[in-house]
PDB file of C-alpha atoms in Angstrom:
ATOM      1  CA  GLY A 552     -72.138 -89.322  35.879  1.00 53.00           C
ATOM      2  CA  ALA A 553     -74.573 -86.639  35.020  1.00 78.00           C
ATOM      3  CA  GLY A 554     -72.453 -84.848  32.451  1.00 92.00           C
ATOM      4  CA  VAL A 555     -69.998 -85.521  29.661  1.00 95.00           C
ATOM      5  CA  SER A 556     -66.642 -86.623  30.984  1.00 96.00           C
ATOM      6  CA  GLN A 557     -63.289 -86.665  29.237  1.00 97.00           C
ATOM      7  CA  SER A 558     -59.966 -88.175  30.130  1.00 97.00           C
ATOM      8  CA  PRO A 559     -57.236 -87.351  30.615  1.00 97.00           C
ATOM      9  CA  SER A 560     -57.757 -83.696  31.470  1.00 95.00           C
ATOM     10  CA  ASN A 561     -54.210 -82.939  30.422  1.00 96.00           C
ATOM     11  CA  LYS A 562     -51.812 -84.858  28.246  1.00 97.00           C
ATOM     12  CA  VAL A 563     -48.216 -83.994  27.475  1.00 98.00           C
ATOM     13  CA  THR A 564     -46.526 -86.107  24.857  1.00 97.00           C
ATOM     14  CA  GLU A 565     -43.488 -86.102  22.657  1.00 97.00           C
ATOM     15  CA  LYS A 566     -43.624 -85.470  18.960  1.00 97.00           C
ATOM     16  CA  GLY A 567     -44.143 -88.710  17.068  1.00 97.00           C
ATOM     17  CA  LYS A 568     -45.974 -90.544  19.846  1.00 98.00           C
ATOM     18  CA  ASP A 569     -49.563 -91.744  19.584  1.00 98.00           C
ATOM     19  CA  VAL A 570     -52.230 -90.495  21.988  1.00 98.00           C
ATOM     20  CA  GLU A 571     -55.737 -91.634  22.859  1.00 98.00           C
ATOM     21  CA  LEU A 572     -58.360 -89.300  24.231  1.00 98.00           C
ATOM     22  CA  ARG A 573     -61.526 -90.636  25.782  1.00 98.00           C
ATOM     23  CA  CYS A 574     -65.051 -89.267  25.965  1.00 97.00           C
ATOM     24  CA  ASP A 575     -67.968 -90.592  28.013  1.00 96.00           C
ATOM     25  CA  PRO A 576     -71.178 -88.968  26.767  1.00 95.00           C
ATOM     26  CA  ILE A 577     -74.347 -88.449  28.711  1.00 93.00           C
ATOM     27  CA  SER A 578     -76.237 -91.705  29.013  1.00 91.00           C
ATOM     28  CA  GLY A 579     -78.881 -92.017  26.326  1.00 87.00           C
ATOM     29  CA  HIS A 580     -77.424 -89.392  24.023  1.00 90.00           C
ATOM     30  CA  THR A 581     -77.163 -90.770  20.534  1.00 88.00           C
ATOM     31  CA  ALA A 582     -75.069 -87.990  19.033  1.00 90.00           C
ATOM     32  CA  LEU A 583     -71.407 -87.455  19.903  1.00 94.00           C
ATOM     33  CA  TYR A 584     -69.100 -84.797  18.536  1.00 94.00           C
ATOM     34  CA  TRP A 585     -65.367 -84.109  18.734  1.00 96.00           C
ATOM     35  CA  TYR A 586     -63.991 -80.598  18.323  1.00 94.00           C
ATOM     36  CA  ARG A 587     -60.543 -79.079  18.500  1.00 95.00           C
ATOM     37  CA  GLN A 588     -59.838 -75.638  19.864  1.00 92.00           C
ATOM     38  CA  SER A 589     -56.465 -74.012  19.465  1.00 89.00           C
ATOM     39  CA  LEU A 590     -55.431 -71.235  21.842  1.00 81.00           C
ATOM     40  CA  GLY A 591     -57.764 -68.276  21.522  1.00 73.00           C
ATOM     41  CA  GLN A 592     -59.569 -69.767  18.547  1.00 77.00           C
ATOM     42  CA  GLY A 593     -63.022 -71.066  17.819  1.00 81.00           C
ATOM     43  CA  LEU A 594     -64.113 -74.660  17.689  1.00 87.00           C
ATOM     44  CA  GLU A 595     -62.988 -76.760  14.777  1.00 90.00           C
ATOM     45  CA  PHE A 596     -65.333 -79.658  14.040  1.00 91.00           C
ATOM     46  CA  LEU A 597     -63.534 -83.002  13.778  1.00 94.00           C
ATOM     47  CA  ILE A 598     -65.991 -85.891  13.693  1.00 94.00           C
ATOM     48  CA  TYR A 599     -69.636 -86.692  14.455  1.00 91.00           C
ATOM     49  CA  PHE A 600     -71.281 -89.967  15.471  1.00 92.00           C
ATOM     50  CA  GLN A 601     -75.041 -90.485  15.347  1.00 87.00           C
ATOM     51  CA  GLY A 602     -76.445 -93.787  16.514  1.00 84.00           C
ATOM     52  CA  ASN A 603     -75.448 -96.642  14.254  1.00 83.00           C
ATOM     53  CA  SER A 604     -74.917 -94.459  11.202  1.00 86.00           C
ATOM     54  CA  ALA A 605     -71.534 -94.090   9.570  1.00 88.00           C
ATOM     55  CA  PRO A 606     -69.662 -91.249  11.274  1.00 91.00           C
ATOM     56  CA  ASP A 607     -69.154 -87.911   9.585  1.00 90.00           C
ATOM     57  CA  LYS A 608     -65.372 -87.665   9.415  1.00 92.00           C
ATOM     58  CA  SER A 609     -65.286 -84.593   7.220  1.00 90.00           C
ATOM     59  CA  GLY A 610     -63.491 -82.474   9.819  1.00 91.00           C
ATOM     60  CA  LEU A 611     -60.545 -84.751  10.538  1.00 95.00           C
ATOM     61  CA  PRO A 612     -57.441 -82.774   9.491  1.00 94.00           C
ATOM     62  CA  SER A 613     -55.328 -85.720   8.383  1.00 95.00           C
ATOM     63  CA  ASP A 614     -55.234 -89.503   8.291  1.00 96.00           C
ATOM     64  CA  ARG A 615     -53.282 -89.418  11.546  1.00 98.00           C
ATOM     65  CA  PHE A 616     -56.601 -88.699  13.263  1.00 98.00           C
ATOM     66  CA  SER A 617     -59.214 -91.378  13.825  1.00 97.00           C
ATOM     67  CA  ALA A 618     -62.077 -91.973  16.217  1.00 97.00           C
ATOM     68  CA  GLU A 619     -64.235 -94.850  17.337  1.00 95.00           C
ATOM     69  CA  ARG A 620     -67.434 -95.081  19.277  1.00 94.00           C
ATOM     70  CA  THR A 621     -67.998 -98.454  20.862  1.00 85.00           C
ATOM     71  CA  GLY A 622     -71.483 -99.685  21.665  1.00 81.00           C
ATOM     72  CA  GLY A 623     -72.973 -96.331  20.887  1.00 77.00           C
ATOM     73  CA  SER A 624     -71.487 -94.846  24.041  1.00 90.00           C
ATOM     74  CA  VAL A 625     -67.826 -94.202  24.844  1.00 95.00           C
ATOM     75  CA  SER A 626     -65.672 -92.673  22.141  1.00 97.00           C
ATOM     76  CA  THR A 627     -61.919 -92.608  21.674  1.00 97.00           C
ATOM     77  CA  LEU A 628     -60.082 -90.089  19.533  1.00 98.00           C
ATOM     78  CA  THR A 629     -56.664 -91.332  18.449  1.00 98.00           C
ATOM     79  CA  ILE A 630     -53.904 -89.164  17.077  1.00 98.00           C
ATOM     80  CA  GLN A 631     -50.986 -91.054  15.595  1.00 98.00           C
ATOM     81  CA  ARG A 632     -47.466 -89.687  15.204  1.00 98.00           C
ATOM     82  CA  THR A 633     -48.388 -86.467  16.980  1.00 98.00           C
ATOM     83  CA  GLN A 634     -47.046 -83.170  15.705  1.00 97.00           C
ATOM     84  CA  GLN A 635     -46.596 -79.885  17.557  1.00 96.00           C
ATOM     85  CA  GLU A 636     -49.471 -78.347  15.617  1.00 95.00           C
ATOM     86  CA  ASP A 637     -51.756 -80.954  17.177  1.00 96.00           C
ATOM     87  CA  SER A 638     -51.421 -79.126  20.503  1.00 96.00           C
ATOM     88  CA  ALA A 639     -54.882 -77.887  21.417  1.00 96.00           C
ATOM     89  CA  VAL A 640     -57.842 -78.525  23.662  1.00 95.00           C
ATOM     90  CA  TYR A 641     -59.934 -81.413  22.380  1.00 96.00           C
ATOM     91  CA  LEU A 642     -63.586 -81.081  23.313  1.00 95.00           C
ATOM     92  CA  CYS A 643     -66.262 -83.730  23.209  1.00 96.00           C
ATOM     93  CA  ALA A 644     -69.983 -83.017  23.194  1.00 95.00           C
ATOM     94  CA  SER A 645     -73.104 -85.135  23.142  1.00 93.00           C
ATOM     95  CA  SER A 646     -76.744 -84.506  22.425  1.00 90.00           C
ATOM     96  CA  SER A 647     -80.022 -86.218  21.762  1.00 84.00           C
ATOM     97  CA  ASP A 648     -80.711 -86.991  18.110  1.00 69.00           C
ATOM     98  CA  PRO A 649     -80.860 -83.441  16.727  1.00 60.00           C
ATOM     99  CA  LEU A 650     -83.111 -84.264  13.812  1.00 61.00           C
ATOM    100  CA  VAL A 651     -85.618 -86.431  15.639  1.00 59.00           C
ATOM    101  CA  ARG A 652     -85.990 -85.152  19.145  1.00 55.00           C
ATOM    102  CA  GLY A 653     -86.029 -81.483  18.236  1.00 57.00           C
ATOM    103  CA  VAL A 654     -83.687 -80.874  21.147  1.00 60.00           C
ATOM    104  CA  ASP A 655     -80.600 -79.258  19.812  1.00 74.00           C
ATOM    105  CA  GLU A 656     -78.479 -78.396  22.791  1.00 86.00           C
ATOM    106  CA  GLN A 657     -75.005 -79.880  22.879  1.00 89.00           C
ATOM    107  CA  PHE A 658     -73.529 -80.756  26.235  1.00 92.00           C
ATOM    108  CA  PHE A 659     -69.777 -80.373  26.403  1.00 94.00           C
ATOM    109  CA  GLY A 660     -67.161 -82.140  28.431  1.00 95.00           C
ATOM    110  CA  PRO A 661     -64.349 -80.222  30.140  1.00 94.00           C
ATOM    111  CA  GLY A 662     -61.907 -81.072  27.375  1.00 95.00           C
ATOM    112  CA  THR A 663     -58.454 -82.619  27.166  1.00 96.00           C
ATOM    113  CA  ARG A 664     -55.555 -80.208  26.860  1.00 95.00           C
ATOM    114  CA  LEU A 665     -52.969 -81.854  24.616  1.00 97.00           C
ATOM    115  CA  THR A 666     -49.427 -80.533  24.503  1.00 97.00           C
ATOM    116  CA  VAL A 667     -47.004 -82.001  22.001  1.00 97.00           C
ATOM    117  CA  LEU A 668     -43.393 -81.187  22.793  1.00 96.00           C
TER     118      LEU A 668
ATOM    119  CA  SER B  45     -64.592 -71.535   6.884  1.00 31.00           C
ATOM    120  CA  GLN B  46     -66.513 -70.461   9.952  1.00 37.00           C
ATOM    121  CA  GLN B  47     -70.247 -70.045   9.449  1.00 53.00           C
ATOM    122  CA  GLY B  48     -70.654 -67.660  12.348  1.00 66.00           C
ATOM    123  CA  GLU B  49     -68.583 -64.590  12.935  1.00 72.00           C
ATOM    124  CA  GLU B  50     -68.910 -62.807  16.259  1.00 77.00           C
ATOM    125  CA  ASP B  51     -68.469 -59.096  16.530  1.00 72.00           C
ATOM    126  CA  PRO B  52     -66.746 -57.485  18.326  1.00 72.00           C
ATOM    127  CA  GLN B  53     -63.844 -59.859  18.915  1.00 85.00           C
ATOM    128  CA  ALA B  54     -63.429 -58.555  22.439  1.00 90.00           C
ATOM    129  CA  LEU B  55     -65.466 -56.308  24.698  1.00 92.00           C
ATOM    130  CA  SER B  56     -64.612 -54.802  28.056  1.00 94.00           C
ATOM    131  CA  ILE B  57     -67.326 -53.161  30.153  1.00 95.00           C
ATOM    132  CA  GLN B  58     -68.081 -52.175  33.725  1.00 97.00           C
ATOM    133  CA  GLU B  59     -70.291 -54.208  35.992  1.00 97.00           C
ATOM    134  CA  GLY B  60     -73.916 -53.175  35.632  1.00 97.00           C
ATOM    135  CA  GLU B  61     -73.598 -52.158  31.992  1.00 97.00           C
ATOM    136  CA  ASN B  62     -75.213 -54.067  29.167  1.00 97.00           C
ATOM    137  CA  ALA B  63     -73.139 -56.136  26.769  1.00 96.00           C
ATOM    138  CA  THR B  64     -74.163 -56.697  23.170  1.00 95.00           C
ATOM    139  CA  MET B  65     -72.523 -59.262  20.932  1.00 93.00           C
ATOM    140  CA  ASN B  66     -73.331 -59.789  17.293  1.00 94.00           C
ATOM    141  CA  CYS B  67     -73.098 -62.827  15.080  1.00 93.00           C
ATOM    142  CA  SER B  68     -73.304 -62.948  11.308  1.00 92.00           C
ATOM    143  CA  TYR B  69     -73.626 -66.032   9.168  1.00 91.00           C
ATOM    144  CA  LYS B  70     -73.659 -66.844   5.492  1.00 88.00           C
ATOM    145  CA  THR B  71     -76.160 -69.594   4.672  1.00 86.00           C
ATOM    146  CA  SER B  72     -79.751 -70.293   5.637  1.00 88.00           C
ATOM    147  CA  ILE B  73     -80.114 -71.870   9.048  1.00 89.00           C
ATOM    148  CA  ASN B  74     -82.458 -74.044  11.046  1.00 87.00           C
ATOM    149  CA  ASN B  75     -81.516 -72.450  14.334  1.00 89.00           C
ATOM    150  CA  LEU B  76     -78.842 -70.360  15.983  1.00 92.00           C
ATOM    151  CA  GLN B  77     -77.418 -71.005  19.424  1.00 93.00           C
ATOM    152  CA  TRP B  78     -75.230 -69.099  21.834  1.00 95.00           C
ATOM    153  CA  TYR B  79     -72.711 -70.788  24.085  1.00 95.00           C
ATOM    154  CA  ARG B  80     -70.447 -69.555  26.844  1.00 96.00           C
ATOM    155  CA  GLN B  81     -66.957 -70.805  27.654  1.00 93.00           C
ATOM    156  CA  ASN B  82     -64.971 -70.163  30.791  1.00 89.00           C
ATOM    157  CA  SER B  83     -61.219 -70.607  30.975  1.00 77.00           C
ATOM    158  CA  GLY B  84     -60.848 -72.407  27.642  1.00 63.00           C
ATOM    159  CA  ARG B  85     -62.742 -75.468  28.800  1.00 74.00           C
ATOM    160  CA  GLY B  86     -66.155 -76.918  28.001  1.00 82.00           C
ATOM    161  CA  LEU B  87     -68.891 -74.789  26.533  1.00 91.00           C
ATOM    162  CA  VAL B  88     -72.245 -74.259  28.160  1.00 93.00           C
ATOM    163  CA  HIS B  89     -75.401 -73.777  26.153  1.00 93.00           C
ATOM    164  CA  LEU B  90     -77.117 -70.463  26.851  1.00 95.00           C
ATOM    165  CA  ILE B  91     -80.018 -70.069  24.483  1.00 94.00           C
ATOM    166  CA  LEU B  92     -81.379 -71.281  21.152  1.00 93.00           C
ATOM    167  CA  ILE B  93     -83.448 -69.307  18.683  1.00 94.00           C
ATOM    168  CA  ARG B  94     -85.159 -70.973  15.749  1.00 91.00           C
ATOM    169  CA  SER B  95     -85.252 -69.539  12.261  1.00 91.00           C
ATOM    170  CA  ASN B  96     -88.935 -68.635  12.579  1.00 93.00           C
ATOM    171  CA  GLU B  97     -88.372 -66.706  15.814  1.00 95.00           C
ATOM    172  CA  ARG B  98     -87.273 -63.097  16.027  1.00 97.00           C
ATOM    173  CA  GLU B  99     -86.565 -62.631  19.704  1.00 97.00           C
ATOM    174  CA  LYS B 100     -86.113 -64.771  22.761  1.00 96.00           C
ATOM    175  CA  HIS B 101     -85.457 -64.065  26.430  1.00 96.00           C
ATOM    176  CA  SER B 102     -83.871 -66.097  29.185  1.00 94.00           C
ATOM    177  CA  GLY B 103     -83.184 -64.341  32.468  1.00 96.00           C
ATOM    178  CA  ARG B 104     -80.749 -61.503  31.731  1.00 97.00           C
ATOM    179  CA  LEU B 105     -80.214 -62.754  28.182  1.00 97.00           C
ATOM    180  CA  ARG B 106     -82.005 -61.472  25.131  1.00 97.00           C
ATOM    181  CA  VAL B 107     -81.360 -62.896  21.691  1.00 97.00           C
ATOM    182  CA  THR B 108     -82.593 -61.505  18.414  1.00 97.00           C
ATOM    183  CA  LEU B 109     -82.460 -63.056  14.986  1.00 97.00           C
ATOM    184  CA  ASP B 110     -82.770 -61.291  11.654  1.00 96.00           C
ATOM    185  CA  THR B 111     -82.780 -63.918   8.936  1.00 94.00           C
ATOM    186  CA  SER B 112     -82.967 -61.293   6.185  1.00 95.00           C
ATOM    187  CA  LYS B 113     -79.653 -59.884   7.358  1.00 94.00           C
ATOM    188  CA  LYS B 114     -78.313 -63.256   8.461  1.00 94.00           C
ATOM    189  CA  SER B 115     -77.420 -61.886  11.836  1.00 94.00           C
ATOM    190  CA  SER B 116     -78.125 -62.385  15.505  1.00 95.00           C
ATOM    191  CA  SER B 117     -77.364 -60.442  18.621  1.00 96.00           C
ATOM    192  CA  LEU B 118     -76.954 -61.504  22.221  1.00 96.00           C
ATOM    193  CA  LEU B 119     -77.661 -58.912  24.874  1.00 97.00           C
ATOM    194  CA  ILE B 120     -76.620 -59.465  28.480  1.00 97.00           C
ATOM    195  CA  THR B 121     -78.278 -56.930  30.729  1.00 97.00           C
ATOM    196  CA  ALA B 122     -76.938 -55.686  34.060  1.00 97.00           C
ATOM    197  CA  SER B 123     -73.656 -57.507  33.553  1.00 97.00           C
ATOM    198  CA  ARG B 124     -71.734 -59.055  36.414  1.00 96.00           C
ATOM    199  CA  ALA B 125     -68.076 -59.884  36.843  1.00 96.00           C
ATOM    200  CA  ALA B 126     -69.092 -63.541  36.672  1.00 94.00           C
ATOM    201  CA  ASP B 127     -70.259 -62.982  33.084  1.00 96.00           C
ATOM    202  CA  THR B 128     -66.617 -62.669  32.069  1.00 96.00           C
ATOM    203  CA  ALA B 129     -66.127 -65.443  29.522  1.00 95.00           C
ATOM    204  CA  SER B 130     -65.918 -66.174  25.827  1.00 93.00           C
ATOM    205  CA  TYR B 131     -69.190 -66.320  23.939  1.00 94.00           C
ATOM    206  CA  PHE B 132     -69.777 -68.296  20.768  1.00 93.00           C
ATOM    207  CA  CYS B 133     -72.609 -68.382  18.296  1.00 93.00           C
ATOM    208  CA  ALA B 134     -73.322 -71.634  16.501  1.00 92.00           C
ATOM    209  CA  THR B 135     -75.606 -72.308  13.586  1.00 90.00           C
ATOM    210  CA  ARG B 136     -77.348 -75.401  12.355  1.00 83.00           C
ATOM    211  CA  GLN B 137     -78.099 -75.383   8.665  1.00 75.00           C
ATOM    212  CA  GLY B 138     -81.344 -76.948   7.511  1.00 68.00           C
ATOM    213  CA  GLY B 139     -81.045 -80.708   7.301  1.00 68.00           C
ATOM    214  CA  SER B 140     -77.536 -80.703   8.708  1.00 69.00           C
ATOM    215  CA  GLU B 141     -76.713 -82.626  11.830  1.00 70.00           C
ATOM    216  CA  LYS B 142     -73.741 -80.452  12.714  1.00 77.00           C
ATOM    217  CA  LEU B 143     -73.392 -77.160  14.496  1.00 83.00           C
ATOM    218  CA  VAL B 144     -70.906 -74.706  13.046  1.00 86.00           C
ATOM    219  CA  PHE B 145     -69.281 -72.480  15.633  1.00 88.00           C
ATOM    220  CA  GLY B 146     -67.895 -68.999  15.237  1.00 87.00           C
ATOM    221  CA  LYS B 147     -64.506 -67.955  16.565  1.00 85.00           C
ATOM    222  CA  GLY B 148     -65.942 -66.483  19.730  1.00 89.00           C
ATOM    223  CA  MET B 149     -65.941 -63.162  21.482  1.00 91.00           C
ATOM    224  CA  LYS B 150     -64.195 -62.444  24.754  1.00 92.00           C
ATOM    225  CA  LEU B 151     -66.240 -60.431  27.238  1.00 95.00           C
ATOM    226  CA  THR B 152     -64.582 -58.894  30.265  1.00 96.00           C
ATOM    227  CA  VAL B 153     -66.784 -57.376  32.945  1.00 97.00           C
ATOM    228  CA  ASN B 154     -64.792 -55.233  35.349  1.00 96.00           C
ATOM    229  CA  PRO B 155     -65.993 -55.009  38.954  1.00 92.00           C
TER     230      PRO B 155
END
């Protein structure tokens, strides 16, 4: 597709279950970002992938959170043993290499709304 | 902590009026960007201003940047009901590959 896509759009799960959220970035974009947005709040940076470099995981809130990016394209954010405070909208964004291309715009997906009961 | 802080937190105006939103930040930046978000979903990039620029225009949008005061403003002229959304500023610090977003400002334009 032409834009960033995320699946599922909504996910309801029970406390303690694991969830996987998927992001398909724009083709050719080397940078991929995950953010979390709680109700009425700003964006909280989670993790950043750039090409083949080691990801910047500095925003992951706990070791229950992990993310992979396979083949430099699709990314999966995994939350293990979900807690109620994990309920939020999880947003993915992609961009061209921000330091090389000089093009800094991030393109966002529609997000996955996660509800942990 | 958030790099950008939007001010005011919420703004309600009538259609046709101008809306001004401010953003302050703490550290030196490479550029500052404004994004718009509808209905709590994905953000859309509006405009980017680089640290060596002072003002930029795009359609009904006007952005200013004052690096001495570490602040930026976004002006939407002749507002429309469709401009109702949340607006976020985001900053990129020199050499950093990450954008840091503020908490956002909710704009309501009443018909």
